[in-house]
Amino acid sequence: MTRYVVGIDLGGTKIATCLMDEEGCIVKKIILPTLASEGPEAVIGRMNASVYEVMKQAKVDRKSILAVGVGSPGPMDSEKGIIKNPPNLPGWIQIPLKNILWDEFKLPIALENDANAAALGENLYGSGKSAKNFMYITVSTGIGGGVVVNGKLFKGANGNAAEIGHTTINFQGPRCGCGNMGCWEAYASGSALARFAGEGIKNGRKTAITEIACDENIKAEHVFTAAKQGDDYAKELVDREGYYLGVGLANMINSFNPDSIAIGGGVTNEWDLFSDRMLEVMEERALKANLENLKVIKATLGSDVGIMGAAAAAWEICRINNE
Ligand SMILES: [Zn+2]
């Protein structure tokens, strides 16, 4: 009998759910809107419905399913399975998601911070295959990450390890969404790139970014588009993006000494524009011994990283339960 797990990627705007087999193949995948403003009960109802729907579409019954894995925004207590109060899930305060899903499915439930789950996914099925000491970094509106040490996800005391976007790179830097100042994410995320562009324009920099953004708020994509058109200011901003990423990467390399780092997230769609600068700064700043045998690559799972990570967490809990 083929056995499966379910992976659920719970996000602020969508719930993606998959059925994965033992070979790591996604047999079925569906996406529902989160409609987060309706609150936890309605959202969990849609998560449950999505699980039944993938089973139905794949014609797989409940007996063939071994576990359910969930990747969710933090903060959380991964061990106890409690979601604390994620900024993009309004009304979720101390929600015992693991227990709620157990009551529904009577299956082992794994709950991981989404970036940690993504690290597991990339390590098992993507760019980090065979890396024993692996790090996954996502650069999009924020910066997040996950660390695998000796083949195991490094969770920290309550599942919130590797909040690497909130490591300080300038102690007098701009205020970050977390309340601290000068976080890596406040310098090198996609939102930071857009913010820097806006500041420059406000100070009188003439740039094609203004026309490209038109009446919209400036986004990282607009900066990248202008840079590809040869716009000087946009090229300067993208160069700085690579610089700030390299500075933070050196911190990570010195802290964790990984053998492989995979970088994903929306900003990496433009990998070729900033990666040379990023790697140059990283090599300048990291300890030489920690750079030996280090591979830094673009993550390969793309938009499936969330569900594959959640499913990887489900396989992981099966493995632990069998020990
Ligand atoms: Zn921060």
Tab-separated table of N, CA, C and O in Angstrom, residues 4-98:
chain	number	residue	atom	x	y	z
A	4	TYR	N	1.154	8.018	2.403
A	4	TYR	CA	1.270	9.441	2.103
A	4	TYR	C	1.311	10.270	3.390
A	4	TYR	O	0.939	9.799	4.455
A	5	VAL	N	1.739	11.516	3.229
A	5	VAL	CA	1.512	12.515	4.278
A	5	VAL	C	0.829	13.718	3.625
A	5	VAL	O	0.861	13.888	2.411
A	6	VAL	N	0.238	14.535	4.490
A	6	VAL	CA	-0.357	15.788	4.024
A	6	VAL	C	0.540	16.936	4.494
A	6	VAL	O	1.020	16.922	5.631
A	7	GLY	N	0.787	17.882	3.612
A	7	GLY	CA	1.530	19.091	3.992
A	7	GLY	C	0.643	20.305	3.790
A	7	GLY	O	0.013	20.444	2.737
A	8	ILE	N	0.559	21.133	4.813
A	8	ILE	CA	-0.261	22.355	4.700
A	8	ILE	C	0.630	23.570	4.932
A	8	ILE	O	1.286	23.685	5.967
A	9	ASP	N	0.644	24.446	3.939
A	9	ASP	CA	1.384	25.706	4.058
A	9	ASP	C	0.365	26.793	4.371
A	9	ASP	O	-0.368	27.233	3.493
A	10	LEU	N	0.321	27.179	5.642
A	10	LEU	CA	-0.644	28.186	6.077
A	10	LEU	C	-0.006	29.565	5.957
A	10	LEU	O	0.977	29.854	6.644
A	11	GLY	N	-0.544	30.381	5.071
A	11	GLY	CA	0.010	31.726	4.900
A	11	GLY	C	-1.049	32.791	5.178
A	11	GLY	O	-2.220	32.458	5.380
A	12	GLY	N	-0.647	34.022	5.179
A	12	GLY	CA	-1.566	35.118	5.443
A	12	GLY	C	-2.606	35.308	4.353
A	12	GLY	O	-3.708	35.786	4.600
A	13	THR	N	-2.263	34.902	3.105
A	13	THR	CA	-3.231	35.083	2.020
A	13	THR	C	-3.747	33.764	1.449
A	13	THR	O	-4.856	33.710	0.952
A	14	LYS	N	-2.924	32.686	1.509
A	14	LYS	CA	-3.452	31.429	0.985
A	14	LYS	C	-3.052	30.221	1.828
A	14	LYS	O	-2.035	30.243	2.529
A	15	ILE	N	-3.897	29.205	1.715
A	15	ILE	CA	-3.613	27.914	2.346
A	15	ILE	C	-3.316	26.957	1.197
A	15	ILE	O	-4.190	26.702	0.368
A	16	ALA	N	-2.074	26.456	1.129
A	16	ALA	CA	-1.736	25.483	0.095
A	16	ALA	C	-1.591	24.126	0.778
A	16	ALA	O	-0.954	24.015	1.823
A	17	THR	N	-2.220	23.130	0.187
A	17	THR	CA	-2.237	21.804	0.813
A	17	THR	C	-1.841	20.761	-0.216
A	17	THR	O	-2.287	20.824	-1.366
A	18	CYS	N	-0.992	19.821	0.197
A	18	CYS	CA	-0.596	18.771	-0.750
A	18	CYS	C	-0.640	17.403	-0.111
A	18	CYS	O	-0.612	17.257	1.107
A	19	LEU	N	-0.710	16.419	-0.981
A	19	LEU	CA	-0.564	15.032	-0.589
A	19	LEU	C	0.761	14.578	-1.182
A	19	LEU	O	0.990	14.753	-2.381
A	20	MET	N	1.647	14.063	-0.318
A	20	MET	CA	2.967	13.663	-0.811
A	20	MET	C	3.212	12.177	-0.541
A	20	MET	O	2.858	11.675	0.521
A	21	ASP	N	3.823	11.505	-1.527
A	21	ASP	CA	4.122	10.089	-1.311
A	21	ASP	C	5.518	9.914	-0.713
A	21	ASP	O	6.217	10.901	-0.461
A	22	GLU	N	5.882	8.654	-0.474
A	22	GLU	CA	7.153	8.387	0.216
A	22	GLU	C	8.386	8.773	-0.601
A	22	GLU	O	9.458	8.942	-0.055
A	23	GLU	N	8.204	8.899	-1.912
A	23	GLU	CA	9.334	9.315	-2.756
A	23	GLU	C	9.508	10.833	-2.771
A	23	GLU	O	10.422	11.349	-3.400
A	24	GLY	N	8.607	11.537	-2.096
A	24	GLY	CA	8.698	13.004	-2.091
A	24	GLY	C	7.989	13.649	-3.269
A	24	GLY	O	8.227	14.818	-3.574
A	25	CYS	N	7.145	12.884	-3.957
A	25	CYS	CA	6.392	13.456	-5.074
A	25	CYS	C	5.069	14.029	-4.570
A	25	CYS	O	4.390	13.400	-3.766
A	26	ILE	N	4.731	15.201	-5.081
A	26	ILE	CA	3.437	15.785	-4.762
A	26	ILE	C	2.400	15.139	-5.676
A	26	ILE	O	2.456	15.279	-6.895
A	27	VAL	N	1.486	14.408	-5.060
A	27	VAL	CA	0.492	13.663	-5.821
A	27	VAL	C	-0.682	14.581	-6.162
A	27	VAL	O	-1.294	14.474	-7.229
A	28	LYS	N	-0.999	15.467	-5.247
A	28	LYS	CA	-2.116	16.398	-5.461
A	28	LYS	C	-1.853	17.665	-4.664
A	28	LYS	O	-1.248	17.608	-3.589
A	29	LYS	N	-2.285	18.764	-5.215
A	29	LYS	CA	-2.070	20.036	-4.519
A	29	LYS	C	-3.278	20.932	-4.749
A	29	LYS	O	-3.790	20.996	-5.867
A	30	ILE	N	-3.759	21.567	-3.698
A	30	ILE	CA	-4.822	22.559	-3.901
A	30	ILE	C	-4.511	23.827	-3.109
A	30	ILE	O	-3.793	23.791	-2.107
A	31	ILE	N	-5.075	24.918	-3.591
A	31	ILE	CA	-4.840	26.209	-2.930
A	31	ILE	C	-6.185	26.862	-2.636
A	31	ILE	O	-7.049	26.945	-3.520
A	32	LEU	N	-6.371	27.260	-1.393
A	32	LEU	CA	-7.580	27.992	-0.998
A	32	LEU	C	-7.164	29.346	-0.447
A	32	LEU	O	-6.065	29.490	0.072
A	33	PRO	N	-8.049	30.340	-0.533
A	33	PRO	CA	-7.701	31.614	0.108
A	33	PRO	C	-7.771	31.459	1.630
A	33	PRO	O	-8.620	30.722	2.138
A	34	THR	N	-6.872	32.126	2.346
A	34	THR	CA	-6.906	32.042	3.811
A	34	THR	C	-8.089	32.831	4.362
A	34	THR	O	-8.745	32.389	5.307
A	35	LEU	N	-8.367	33.976	3.768
A	35	LEU	CA	-9.384	34.907	4.292
A	35	LEU	C	-9.162	35.102	5.787
A	35	LEU	O	-10.045	34.864	6.617
A	36	ALA	N	-7.936	35.522	6.112
A	36	ALA	CA	-7.473	35.575	7.495
A	36	ALA	C	-8.352	36.451	8.390
A	36	ALA	O	-8.482	36.185	9.586
A	37	SER	N	-8.986	37.465	7.792
A	37	SER	CA	-9.790	38.385	8.604
A	37	SER	C	-11.001	37.688	9.229
A	37	SER	O	-11.596	38.189	10.175
A	38	GLU	N	-11.364	36.501	8.703
A	38	GLU	CA	-12.503	35.768	9.284
A	38	GLU	C	-12.150	35.071	10.600
A	38	GLU	O	-13.024	34.502	11.260
A	39	GLY	N	-10.871	35.092	10.957
A	39	GLY	CA	-10.459	34.551	12.262
A	39	GLY	C	-10.105	33.078	12.229
A	39	GLY	O	-10.354	32.386	11.242
A	40	PRO	N	-9.515	32.580	13.320
A	40	PRO	CA	-8.938	31.238	13.348
A	40	PRO	C	-9.925	30.106	13.076
A	40	PRO	O	-9.596	29.164	12.355
A	41	GLU	N	-11.133	30.208	13.613
A	41	GLU	CA	-12.062	29.079	13.457
A	41	GLU	C	-12.377	28.826	11.976
A	41	GLU	O	-12.323	27.684	11.502
A	42	ALA	N	-12.677	29.915	11.264
A	42	ALA	CA	-13.002	29.788	9.843
A	42	ALA	C	-11.784	29.312	9.051
A	42	ALA	O	-11.894	28.462	8.160
A	43	VAL	N	-10.605	29.835	9.392
A	43	VAL	CA	-9.387	29.455	8.656
A	43	VAL	C	-9.074	27.973	8.889
A	43	VAL	O	-8.766	27.235	7.946
A	44	ILE	N	-9.189	27.528	10.138
A	44	ILE	CA	-8.916	26.113	10.437
A	44	ILE	C	-9.950	25.222	9.744
A	44	ILE	O	-9.625	24.149	9.237
A	45	GLY	N	-11.186	25.704	9.658
A	45	GLY	CA	-12.217	24.985	8.903
A	45	GLY	C	-11.795	24.781	7.452
A	45	GLY	O	-11.939	23.692	6.893
A	46	ARG	N	-11.196	25.829	6.845
A	46	ARG	CA	-10.733	25.704	5.458
A	46	ARG	C	-9.516	24.788	5.365
A	46	ARG	O	-9.354	24.061	4.379
A	47	MET	N	-8.649	24.815	6.399
A	47	MET	CA	-7.505	23.886	6.384
A	47	MET	C	-8.017	22.442	6.383
A	47	MET	O	-7.551	21.606	5.597
A	48	ASN	N	-8.978	22.157	7.271
A	48	ASN	CA	-9.553	20.804	7.333
A	48	ASN	C	-10.171	20.419	5.991
A	48	ASN	O	-9.921	19.327	5.466
A	49	ALA	N	-10.949	21.338	5.444
A	49	ALA	CA	-11.619	21.061	4.167
A	49	ALA	C	-10.590	20.781	3.076
A	49	ALA	O	-10.787	19.896	2.235
A	50	SER	N	-9.468	21.505	3.116
A	50	SER	CA	-8.454	21.320	2.080
A	50	SER	C	-7.815	19.929	2.177
A	50	SER	O	-7.469	19.327	1.169
A	51	VAL	N	-7.690	19.429	3.410
A	51	VAL	CA	-7.128	18.077	3.582
A	51	VAL	C	-8.081	17.039	2.986
A	51	VAL	O	-7.679	16.157	2.212
A	52	TYR	N	-9.371	17.163	3.312
A	52	TYR	CA	-10.345	16.216	2.757
A	52	TYR	C	-10.395	16.315	1.233
A	52	TYR	O	-10.539	15.312	0.540
A	53	GLU	N	-10.229	17.527	0.724
A	53	GLU	CA	-10.317	17.733	-0.716
A	53	GLU	C	-9.133	17.083	-1.458
A	53	GLU	O	-9.329	16.427	-2.482
A	54	VAL	N	-7.899	17.230	-0.930
A	54	VAL	CA	-6.767	16.572	-1.636
A	54	VAL	C	-6.922	15.053	-1.592
A	54	VAL	O	-6.594	14.361	-2.563
A	55	MET	N	-7.433	14.541	-0.445
A	55	MET	CA	-7.636	13.094	-0.359
A	55	MET	C	-8.664	12.633	-1.391
A	55	MET	O	-8.475	11.633	-2.081
A	56	LYS	N	-9.732	13.405	-1.491
A	56	LYS	CA	-10.811	13.058	-2.426
A	56	LYS	C	-10.308	13.108	-3.871
A	56	LYS	O	-10.501	12.162	-4.644
A	57	GLN	N	-9.615	14.208	-4.201
A	57	GLN	CA	-9.145	14.356	-5.583
A	57	GLN	C	-8.124	13.289	-5.959
A	57	GLN	O	-8.059	12.853	-7.103
A	58	ALA	N	-7.313	12.863	-4.973
A	58	ALA	CA	-6.296	11.850	-5.266
A	58	ALA	C	-6.842	10.435	-5.077
A	58	ALA	O	-6.134	9.457	-5.315
A	59	LYS	N	-8.092	10.337	-4.655
A	59	LYS	CA	-8.731	9.043	-4.344
A	59	LYS	C	-7.889	8.228	-3.345
A	59	LYS	O	-7.637	7.038	-3.512
A	60	VAL	N	-7.437	8.933	-2.310
A	60	VAL	CA	-6.643	8.289	-1.259
A	60	VAL	C	-7.455	8.351	0.021
A	60	VAL	O	-7.990	9.404	0.355
A	61	ASP	N	-7.595	7.221	0.718
A	61	ASP	CA	-8.402	7.306	1.936
A	61	ASP	C	-7.531	7.552	3.172
A	61	ASP	O	-6.314	7.435	3.141
A	62	ARG	N	-8.186	7.904	4.222
A	62	ARG	CA	-7.583	8.332	5.471
A	62	ARG	C	-6.572	7.302	6.009
A	62	ARG	O	-5.552	7.655	6.586
A	63	LYS	N	-6.841	6.001	5.755
A	63	LYS	CA	-5.972	4.938	6.282
A	63	LYS	C	-4.571	4.963	5.663
A	63	LYS	O	-3.627	4.437	6.243
A	64	SER	N	-4.451	5.537	4.461
A	64	SER	CA	-3.144	5.564	3.789
A	64	SER	C	-2.304	6.758	4.205
A	64	SER	O	-1.186	6.930	3.738
A	65	ILE	N	-2.870	7.600	5.065
A	65	ILE	CA	-2.154	8.823	5.451
A	65	ILE	C	-1.516	8.645	6.827
A	65	ILE	O	-2.164	8.192	7.769
A	66	LEU	N	-0.226	8.972	6.903
A	66	LEU	CA	0.522	8.712	8.135
A	66	LEU	C	0.618	9.915	9.065
A	66	LEU	O	0.750	9.751	10.273
A	67	ALA	N	0.601	11.110	8.516
A	67	ALA	CA	0.773	12.295	9.359
A	67	ALA	C	0.388	13.546	8.583
A	67	ALA	O	0.291	13.527	7.353
A	68	VAL	N	0.181	14.619	9.331
A	68	VAL	CA	-0.091	15.922	8.722
A	68	VAL	C	0.963	16.897	9.226
A	68	VAL	O	1.219	16.975	10.434
A	69	GLY	N	1.600	17.615	8.298
A	69	GLY	CA	2.581	18.637	8.679
A	69	GLY	C	2.055	20.011	8.323
A	69	GLY	O	1.427	20.180	7.272
A	70	VAL	N	2.287	20.967	9.197
A	70	VAL	CA	1.838	22.342	8.938
A	70	VAL	C	3.022	23.289	9.063
A	70	VAL	O	3.760	23.246	10.054
A	71	GLY	N	3.208	24.115	8.061
A	71	GLY	CA	4.156	25.223	8.151
A	71	GLY	C	3.334	26.487	8.335
A	71	GLY	O	2.443	26.758	7.543
A	72	SER	N	3.627	27.208	9.398
A	72	SER	CA	2.806	28.384	9.726
A	72	SER	C	3.697	29.562	10.085
A	72	SER	O	4.828	29.367	10.537
A	73	PRO	N	3.178	30.769	9.915
A	73	PRO	CA	3.959	31.911	10.406
A	73	PRO	C	4.119	31.812	11.926
A	73	PRO	O	3.228	31.296	12.603
A	74	GLY	N	5.243	32.263	12.432
A	74	GLY	CA	5.469	32.299	13.872
A	74	GLY	C	5.057	33.645	14.428
A	74	GLY	O	4.537	34.473	13.687
A	75	PRO	N	5.244	33.895	15.701
A	75	PRO	CA	5.867	33.011	16.682
A	75	PRO	C	4.935	31.881	17.124
A	75	PRO	O	3.729	32.007	17.038
A	76	MET	N	5.569	30.815	17.587
A	76	MET	CA	4.808	29.631	17.973
A	76	MET	C	5.582	28.832	19.020
A	76	MET	O	6.738	29.125	19.299
A	77	ASP	N	4.899	27.845	19.594
A	77	ASP	CA	5.595	26.816	20.349
A	77	ASP	C	5.406	25.538	19.548
A	77	ASP	O	4.334	24.935	19.578
A	78	SER	N	6.449	25.184	18.815
A	78	SER	CA	6.345	24.087	17.863
A	78	SER	C	6.108	22.755	18.578
A	78	SER	O	5.306	21.923	18.134
A	79	GLU	N	6.788	22.561	19.704
A	79	GLU	CA	6.678	21.307	20.461
A	79	GLU	C	5.237	21.108	20.958
A	79	GLU	O	4.638	20.059	20.752
A	80	LYS	N	4.705	22.143	21.600
A	80	LYS	CA	3.333	22.049	22.131
A	80	LYS	C	2.288	22.234	21.033
A	80	LYS	O	1.111	21.945	21.236
A	81	GLY	N	2.729	22.743	19.880
A	81	GLY	CA	1.800	22.899	18.760
A	81	GLY	C	0.887	24.098	18.887
A	81	GLY	O	-0.250	24.082	18.408
A	82	ILE	N	1.400	25.156	19.524
A	82	ILE	CA	0.581	26.346	19.745
A	82	ILE	C	1.084	27.510	18.890
A	82	ILE	O	2.268	27.839	18.900
A	83	ILE	N	0.165	28.109	18.154
A	83	ILE	CA	0.500	29.319	17.401
A	83	ILE	C	0.206	30.514	18.298
A	83	ILE	O	-0.888	30.639	18.846
A	84	LYS	N	1.215	31.372	18.464
A	84	LYS	CA	1.077	32.426	19.477
A	84	LYS	C	0.303	33.647	18.989
A	84	LYS	O	-0.810	33.858	19.409
A	85	ASN	N	0.864	34.461	18.157
A	85	ASN	CA	0.137	35.639	17.653
A	85	ASN	C	0.812	36.200	16.405
A	85	ASN	O	1.363	37.290	16.428
A	86	PRO	N	0.762	35.450	15.285
A	86	PRO	CA	1.455	35.921	14.076
A	86	PRO	C	0.835	37.225	13.567
A	86	PRO	O	-0.396	37.333	13.518
A	87	PRO	N	1.680	38.194	13.178
A	87	PRO	CA	1.170	39.481	12.706
A	87	PRO	C	0.213	39.346	11.510
A	87	PRO	O	-0.719	40.124	11.390
A	88	ASN	N	0.451	38.339	10.623
A	88	ASN	CA	-0.424	38.253	9.444
A	88	ASN	C	-1.575	37.250	9.590
A	88	ASN	O	-2.225	36.896	8.627
A	89	LEU	N	-1.813	36.782	10.829
A	89	LEU	CA	-3.017	35.987	11.089
A	89	LEU	C	-3.778	36.647	12.242
A	89	LEU	O	-3.680	36.222	13.397
A	90	PRO	N	-4.547	37.665	11.926
A	90	PRO	CA	-5.218	38.411	12.987
A	90	PRO	C	-6.181	37.533	13.793
A	90	PRO	O	-6.873	36.698	13.224
A	91	GLY	N	-6.180	37.718	15.109
A	91	GLY	CA	-7.091	36.962	15.972
A	91	GLY	C	-6.521	35.630	16.437
A	91	GLY	O	-7.109	34.948	17.267
A	92	TRP	N	-5.354	35.232	15.880
A	92	TRP	CA	-4.745	33.975	16.313
A	92	TRP	C	-3.916	34.267	17.566
A	92	TRP	O	-2.800	34.743	17.490
A	93	ILE	N	-4.482	33.984	18.707
A	93	ILE	CA	-3.751	34.198	19.954
A	93	ILE	C	-3.753	32.890	20.736
A	93	ILE	O	-4.811	32.379	21.112
A	94	GLN	N	-2.566	32.310	20.885
A	94	GLN	CA	-2.410	31.047	21.619
A	94	GLN	C	-3.363	29.966	21.080
A	94	GLN	O	-4.120	29.363	21.840
A	95	ILE	N	-3.329	29.733	19.794
A	95	ILE	CA	-4.221	28.725	19.189
A	95	ILE	C	-3.535	27.349	19.220
A	95	ILE	O	-2.475	27.162	18.624
A	96	PRO	N	-4.135	26.376	19.911
A	96	PRO	CA	-3.517	25.035	20.013
A	96	PRO	C	-3.772	24.218	18.748
A	96	PRO	O	-4.518	23.231	18.757
A	97	LEU	N	-3.139	24.623	17.660
A	97	LEU	CA	-3.451	24.060	16.341
A	97	LEU	C	-3.223	22.547	16.280
A	97	LEU	O	-4.001	21.814	15.675
A	98	LYS	N	-2.146	22.098	16.929
A	98	LYS	CA	-1.821	20.669	16.888
A	98	LYS	C	-2.978	19.843	17.475
A	98	LYS	O	-3.413	18.865	16.876
